[in-house]
Short mmCIF file of C-alpha atoms in Angstrom, two decimals:
data_model
loop_
_atom_site.label_atom_id
_atom_site.label_comp_id
_atom_site.label_asym_id
_atom_site.label_seq_id
_atom_site.Cartn_x
_atom_site.Cartn_y
_atom_site.Cartn_z
CA UNK A 1 91.98 165.43 -33.05
CA UNK A 2 88.89 166.54 -31.16
CA UNK A 3 88.88 166.22 -27.37
CA UNK A 4 85.92 163.78 -27.37
CA UNK A 5 87.65 161.54 -29.90
CA UNK A 6 90.86 161.58 -27.87
CA UNK A 7 88.95 160.60 -24.71
CA UNK A 8 87.23 157.77 -26.54
CA UNK A 9 90.58 156.51 -27.86
CA UNK A 10 92.11 156.52 -24.37
CA UNK A 11 89.15 154.63 -22.90
CA UNK A 12 89.14 152.12 -25.76
CA UNK A 13 92.88 151.50 -25.34
CA UNK A 14 92.41 150.94 -21.59
CA UNK A 15 89.54 148.52 -22.12
CA UNK A 16 91.47 146.50 -24.69
CA UNK A 17 94.42 146.29 -22.29
CA UNK A 18 92.13 145.30 -19.39
CA UNK A 19 90.32 142.63 -21.36
CA UNK A 20 93.60 141.27 -22.66
CA UNK A 21 95.13 140.86 -19.21
CA UNK A 22 91.97 139.50 -17.63
CA UNK A 23 90.44 137.52 -20.48
CA UNK A 24 91.21 134.11 -18.98
CA UNK A 25 89.59 134.87 -15.63
CA UNK A 26 86.67 136.61 -17.31
CA UNK A 27 86.11 133.76 -19.75
CA UNK A 28 86.17 131.21 -16.94
CA UNK A 29 83.63 133.24 -15.00
CA UNK A 30 81.31 133.57 -17.97
CA UNK A 31 81.68 129.89 -18.86
CA UNK A 32 80.78 128.88 -15.32
CA UNK A 33 77.69 131.10 -15.36
CA UNK A 34 76.62 129.75 -18.75
CA UNK A 35 77.09 126.20 -17.48
CA UNK A 36 74.63 126.77 -14.67
CA UNK A 37 72.14 128.83 -16.64
CA UNK A 38 72.07 126.94 -19.93
CA UNK A 39 73.07 123.35 -19.42
CA UNK A 40 71.30 121.90 -16.38
CA UNK A 41 68.34 120.05 -17.88
CA UNK A 42 65.91 117.34 -16.87
CA UNK A 43 67.88 114.99 -19.10
CA UNK A 44 71.06 115.65 -17.13
CA UNK A 45 69.25 115.17 -13.82
CA UNK A 46 67.67 111.95 -15.07
CA UNK A 47 71.06 110.61 -16.12
CA UNK A 48 72.55 111.35 -12.70
CA UNK A 49 69.54 109.86 -10.92
CA UNK A 50 69.67 106.69 -13.00
CA UNK A 51 73.37 106.30 -12.26
CA UNK A 52 72.79 106.42 -8.49
CA UNK A 53 69.30 105.04 -7.94
CA UNK A 54 70.44 101.58 -6.86
CA UNK A 55 72.69 102.87 -4.09
CA UNK A 56 69.73 102.57 -1.73
CA UNK A 57 70.68 98.90 -1.35
CA UNK A 58 73.84 99.99 0.49
CA UNK A 59 72.01 102.19 3.00
CA UNK A 60 69.34 101.82 5.64
CA UNK A 61 66.07 103.65 6.21
CA UNK A 62 65.95 105.29 9.66
CA UNK A 63 63.85 103.22 12.06
CA UNK A 64 64.79 104.65 15.46
CA UNK A 65 61.65 106.69 14.86
CA UNK A 66 59.38 103.73 14.02
CA UNK A 67 57.13 105.61 11.61
CA UNK A 68 60.11 106.63 9.44
CA UNK A 69 60.97 102.99 8.89
CA UNK A 70 57.80 102.51 6.82
CA UNK A 71 59.17 104.51 3.87
CA UNK A 72 60.00 102.49 0.75
CA UNK A 73 63.78 102.47 0.50
CA UNK A 74 63.90 102.64 -3.32
CA UNK A 75 62.11 105.98 -3.61
CA UNK A 76 64.30 108.69 -5.14
CA UNK A 77 63.84 112.25 -6.43
CA UNK A 78 66.07 115.05 -7.71
CA UNK A 79 65.12 118.72 -8.05
CA UNK A 80 66.88 121.92 -9.07
CA UNK A 81 65.68 125.52 -9.03
CA UNK A 82 67.71 127.39 -11.64
CA UNK A 83 68.94 130.97 -11.41
CA UNK A 84 65.82 132.30 -13.10
CA UNK A 85 63.54 130.37 -10.72
CA UNK A 86 62.68 127.55 -13.10
CA UNK A 87 62.00 124.22 -11.37
CA UNK A 88 63.39 120.96 -12.79
CA UNK A 89 62.13 117.70 -11.25
CA UNK A 90 62.93 114.06 -11.97
CA UNK A 91 62.21 110.80 -10.20
CA UNK A 92 59.53 110.35 -7.53
CA UNK A 93 58.71 114.04 -7.58
CA UNK A 94 55.38 113.72 -5.76
CA UNK A 95 56.74 111.59 -2.93
CA UNK A 96 56.28 113.35 0.40
CA UNK A 97 58.63 112.76 3.33
CA UNK A 98 59.26 114.51 6.62
CA UNK A 99 61.67 117.40 6.63
CA UNK A 100 63.33 116.34 9.91
CA UNK A 101 66.57 118.25 10.66
CA UNK A 102 66.31 120.44 7.57
CA UNK A 103 63.67 122.31 9.55
CA UNK A 104 66.46 123.56 11.81
CA UNK A 105 67.60 126.17 9.30
CA UNK A 106 64.03 127.50 9.14
CA UNK A 107 63.61 127.68 12.92
CA UNK A 108 67.01 129.39 13.17
CA UNK A 109 65.89 132.04 10.69
CA UNK A 110 62.64 132.63 12.59
CA UNK A 111 64.42 132.87 15.95
CA UNK A 112 67.15 135.24 14.72
CA UNK A 113 64.60 137.44 12.96
CA UNK A 114 62.77 137.80 16.27
CA UNK A 115 65.61 137.99 18.79
CA UNK A 116 68.72 138.92 16.82
CA UNK A 117 71.78 136.78 16.25
CA UNK A 118 73.59 137.80 19.43
CA UNK A 119 70.79 136.74 21.79
CA UNK A 120 70.52 133.35 20.11
CA UNK A 121 74.25 132.64 19.97
CA UNK A 122 74.90 133.82 23.51
CA UNK A 123 73.25 130.51 24.39
CA UNK A 124 75.06 128.26 21.88
CA UNK A 125 78.14 128.08 19.70
CA UNK A 126 79.05 128.38 16.03
CA UNK A 127 81.16 125.22 16.19
CA UNK A 128 81.36 122.23 13.91
CA UNK A 129 81.48 118.77 15.45
CA UNK A 130 82.81 115.26 15.05
CA UNK A 131 79.77 113.88 16.88
CA UNK A 132 76.44 112.53 15.54
CA UNK A 133 73.41 114.82 15.26
CA UNK A 134 71.81 113.51 18.48
CA UNK A 135 74.92 113.55 20.65
CA UNK A 136 74.85 115.41 23.97
CA UNK A 137 78.24 116.90 23.01
CA UNK A 138 78.91 120.07 24.99
CA UNK A 139 75.89 119.90 27.31
CA UNK A 140 77.68 117.98 30.07
CA UNK A 141 80.67 120.36 30.02
CA UNK A 142 79.32 123.91 30.09
CA UNK A 143 75.65 123.33 29.27
CA UNK A 144 75.70 125.12 25.91
CA UNK A 145 75.00 123.33 22.61
CA UNK A 146 77.85 123.37 20.08
CA UNK A 147 75.70 124.77 17.27
CA UNK A 148 72.04 125.26 16.25
CA UNK A 149 72.02 122.31 13.82
CA UNK A 150 72.67 119.49 16.28
CA UNK A 151 69.52 118.37 18.07
CA UNK A 152 70.34 120.10 21.36
CA UNK A 153 70.95 123.45 19.66
CA UNK A 154 67.85 123.07 17.50
CA UNK A 155 65.64 122.25 20.49
CA UNK A 156 67.00 125.35 22.23
CA UNK A 157 66.52 127.52 19.12
CA UNK A 158 62.86 126.53 18.77
CA UNK A 159 62.29 127.18 22.48
CA UNK A 160 63.48 130.78 21.98
CA UNK A 161 60.84 131.61 19.37
CA UNK A 162 58.12 133.83 20.85
CA UNK A 163 54.68 132.45 21.61
CA UNK A 164 52.83 130.00 23.84
CA UNK A 165 51.65 126.52 22.98
CA UNK A 166 52.22 125.58 19.33
CA UNK A 167 52.61 129.18 18.09
CA UNK A 168 56.40 128.78 17.51
CA UNK A 169 55.73 125.66 15.44
CA UNK A 170 53.06 127.49 13.44
CA UNK A 171 55.58 130.23 12.66
CA UNK A 172 58.04 127.64 11.34
CA UNK A 173 55.33 125.94 9.29
CA UNK A 174 54.19 129.23 7.78
CA UNK A 175 57.78 130.11 6.87
CA UNK A 176 58.23 126.76 5.10
CA UNK A 177 54.98 127.38 3.21
CA UNK A 178 56.09 130.89 2.26
CA UNK A 179 59.57 129.88 1.04
CA UNK A 180 58.17 127.04 -1.07
CA UNK A 181 55.02 128.92 -2.07
CA UNK A 182 53.20 125.74 -1.14
CA UNK A 183 50.25 126.35 1.22
CA UNK A 184 49.35 122.65 1.21
CA UNK A 185 52.38 121.66 3.32
CA UNK A 186 51.24 120.04 6.56
CA UNK A 187 52.48 117.99 9.48
CA UNK A 188 52.54 114.19 9.33
CA UNK A 189 50.79 113.44 12.60
CA UNK A 190 51.79 109.78 12.61
CA UNK A 191 55.48 110.73 12.47
CA UNK A 192 54.95 113.45 15.08
CA UNK A 193 53.36 111.03 17.52
CA UNK A 194 56.09 108.49 16.82
CA UNK A 195 58.79 111.08 17.49
CA UNK A 196 57.11 112.23 20.68
CA UNK A 197 56.70 108.69 21.99
CA UNK A 198 60.27 107.59 21.28
CA UNK A 199 62.28 110.84 21.52
CA UNK A 200 63.72 110.14 24.96
CA UNK A 201 67.23 111.31 24.08
CA UNK A 202 65.88 114.63 22.85
CA UNK A 203 63.80 114.81 25.98
CA UNK A 204 66.95 114.31 28.03
CA UNK A 205 68.65 117.23 26.24
CA UNK A 206 65.58 119.39 26.84
CA UNK A 207 65.66 118.75 30.59
CA UNK A 208 69.42 119.28 30.87
CA UNK A 209 69.01 122.71 29.28
CA UNK A 210 65.98 123.38 31.46
CA UNK A 211 68.10 122.49 34.49
CA UNK A 212 70.85 124.92 33.46
CA UNK A 213 68.38 127.70 32.74
CA UNK A 214 68.88 127.84 28.98
CA UNK A 215 65.27 126.76 28.49
CA UNK A 216 62.50 128.27 30.59
CA UNK A 217 59.42 126.05 30.52
CA UNK A 218 56.68 124.72 32.79
CA UNK A 219 55.83 121.79 30.52
CA UNK A 220 57.03 120.05 27.34
CA UNK A 221 55.24 122.33 24.85
CA UNK A 222 58.54 123.76 23.62
CA UNK A 223 59.93 120.28 23.05
CA UNK A 224 56.73 119.23 21.29
CA UNK A 225 57.16 122.13 18.87
CA UNK A 226 60.55 120.69 17.91
CA UNK A 227 58.99 117.27 17.30
CA UNK A 228 56.28 118.95 15.22
CA UNK A 229 58.65 120.95 13.03
CA UNK A 230 60.63 117.80 12.21
CA UNK A 231 57.39 116.10 11.14
CA UNK A 232 56.47 118.64 8.43
CA UNK A 233 56.04 116.86 5.09
CA UNK A 234 57.80 118.16 1.97
CA UNK A 235 59.01 117.03 -1.46
CA UNK A 236 62.41 117.29 -3.16
CA UNK A 237 61.07 120.32 -5.03
CA UNK A 238 60.29 122.05 -1.74
CA UNK A 239 63.87 121.40 -0.61
CA UNK A 240 65.28 122.87 -3.83
CA UNK A 241 63.22 126.00 -3.24
CA UNK A 242 64.55 126.24 0.33
CA UNK A 243 68.10 125.88 -0.99
CA UNK A 244 67.46 128.60 -3.57
CA UNK A 245 65.99 130.91 -0.92
CA UNK A 246 69.11 130.92 1.26
CA UNK A 247 71.45 130.91 -1.77
CA UNK A 248 69.90 134.19 -2.90
CA UNK A 249 69.84 136.25 0.29
CA UNK A 250 66.41 135.05 1.36
CA UNK A 251 64.77 135.75 -1.97
CA UNK A 252 62.01 133.34 -2.99
CA UNK A 253 62.31 131.43 -6.27
CA UNK A 254 59.63 133.65 -7.86
CA UNK A 255 61.55 136.83 -6.98
CA UNK A 256 59.58 137.75 -3.84
CA UNK A 257 61.91 139.66 -1.49
CA UNK A 258 59.69 139.96 1.58
CA UNK A 259 62.40 138.50 3.83
CA UNK A 260 65.43 139.66 1.84
CA UNK A 261 68.38 139.69 4.24
CA UNK A 262 72.02 139.09 3.31
CA UNK A 263 73.15 138.64 6.90
CA UNK A 264 70.56 135.97 7.68
CA UNK A 265 71.50 134.02 4.57
CA UNK A 266 75.21 134.29 5.40
CA UNK A 267 74.52 132.98 8.90
CA UNK A 268 72.38 130.08 7.72
CA UNK A 269 74.71 129.08 4.88
CA UNK A 270 77.81 129.24 7.07
CA UNK A 271 76.17 126.93 9.59
CA UNK A 272 75.06 124.60 6.80
CA UNK A 273 78.64 124.44 5.53
CA UNK A 274 80.24 123.79 8.93
CA UNK A 275 77.60 121.60 10.57
CA UNK A 276 74.80 120.81 8.12
CA UNK A 277 75.93 117.26 7.47
CA UNK A 278 76.88 116.55 11.10
CA UNK A 279 80.17 114.69 11.64
CA UNK A 280 80.47 114.25 7.86
CA UNK A 281 80.46 118.03 7.31
CA UNK A 282 84.23 118.40 6.98
CA UNK A 283 84.58 115.68 4.36
CA UNK A 284 81.45 116.93 2.60
CA UNK A 285 82.93 120.44 2.43
CA UNK A 286 85.98 118.89 0.78
CA UNK A 287 84.05 116.85 -1.79
CA UNK A 288 80.91 118.91 -2.49
CA UNK A 289 81.93 122.27 -1.07
CA UNK A 290 78.46 123.79 -0.72
CA UNK A 291 76.15 124.79 2.16
CA UNK A 292 73.84 121.81 2.67
CA UNK A 293 71.46 120.43 5.28
CA UNK A 294 70.36 116.85 5.59
CA UNK A 295 67.52 115.13 7.43
CA UNK A 296 67.07 111.51 8.51
CA UNK A 297 63.88 111.41 6.44
CA UNK A 298 66.19 111.12 3.42
CA UNK A 299 66.21 114.70 2.17
CA UNK A 300 69.10 117.10 1.56
CA UNK A 301 68.78 120.77 0.63
CA UNK A 302 71.72 122.54 -1.04
CA UNK A 303 72.45 126.22 -1.65
CA UNK A 304 74.77 127.26 -4.48
CA UNK A 305 75.41 130.84 -3.28
CA UNK A 306 73.95 133.54 -5.53
CA UNK A 307 72.83 130.91 -8.01
CA UNK A 308 70.65 127.82 -7.62
CA UNK A 309 68.97 125.52 -5.14
CA UNK A 310 69.14 121.72 -5.12
CA UNK A 311 66.86 119.23 -3.39
CA UNK A 312 67.28 115.45 -3.25
CA UNK A 313 65.42 112.59 -1.63
CA UNK A 314 66.36 108.97 -1.04
CA UNK A 315 65.50 107.51 2.38
CA UNK A 316 68.31 104.94 2.64
CA UNK A 317 70.93 106.56 4.87
CA UNK A 318 74.67 106.13 5.34
CA UNK A 319 76.34 105.69 8.74
CA UNK A 320 76.22 109.46 9.38
CA UNK A 321 72.45 109.70 8.89
CA UNK A 322 72.71 111.34 5.46
CA UNK A 323 70.98 110.13 2.28
CA UNK A 324 73.42 107.84 0.49
CA UNK A 325 72.09 108.19 -3.06
CA UNK A 326 71.19 111.82 -2.39
CA UNK A 327 74.79 112.68 -1.54
CA UNK A 328 76.08 110.95 -4.66
CA UNK A 329 73.59 112.77 -6.91
CA UNK A 330 74.65 116.12 -5.46
CA UNK A 331 78.32 115.24 -5.86
CA UNK A 332 77.87 114.23 -9.49
CA UNK A 333 75.98 117.43 -10.35
CA UNK A 334 78.55 119.61 -8.57
CA UNK A 335 81.45 117.90 -10.32
CA UNK A 336 79.80 118.09 -13.74
CA UNK A 337 79.20 121.85 -13.51
CA UNK A 338 81.96 122.99 -11.14
CA UNK A 339 79.38 124.32 -8.70
CA UNK A 340 81.43 124.00 -5.52
CA UNK A 341 82.65 127.08 -3.68
CA UNK A 342 86.23 125.95 -4.10
CA UNK A 343 86.06 124.97 -7.79
#
């Protein structure tokens, strides 16, 4: 037998043995990938939306910011960006709402890109919490916020972005526009003014951190930038694109890799998993098992690592401040396609 033929026979025998001993795992992996790539359709999303659309009656639209309370509680939208960047939308797909706390993952990215992770997290922790999003938590103990996704940590994060006046806010806005490839995204000035007029608890956090030296400021411009970023208007599709971006190492849904960075995406997604749903994060990790970030405007963005992005909107909230119908839609999709990290 020729040497080349003998080599080919040895390799073939090895491959057959390898495939035989690993076929179950391999088949499961391929099946899972095919599920995500081939089967998620608008029809599936519509079915899930229809199943959950009446859950708004069990929740409550946020009204502690008066302008938010004007949103119609029965509005609902569901969006997915697939692995190849295709966008699937169902429901009230054109309904705009304010991004609120989902903006925190964008401001964290901007701040870390400028200052580095160490300089940001020297001033705050990586911790989860059993407290609501607007709780003072650790501030009265050692002055440092527990994490960048509670209000105190987010206010501090935005204050660390370079620039005077509203320049830090403009950087956040431009990043949202870039990620979504949507240059029409703007601030809702009515919500911004409402937040500024009623945000006394956030103002208290700002001044505590100013008193301890974490925030250096001569006025409230840095706090105003936080109010502004929360008042940026988006759609469920925009949130799906944000979820896709961080799921794919900061690659935009159209393949643009301008900000490609595995470490940034790992940081953002790990914080989303541990603290993105506030005091519900632990239970959410058990049921959904994916990096997610909610906002009291009714939106949730979800990253399925290395795969897809999900965006939902329904303004009626549960007791934790998370979209009630939005959570159930995400859970149904994850269960149907085994999308969770622990599936």
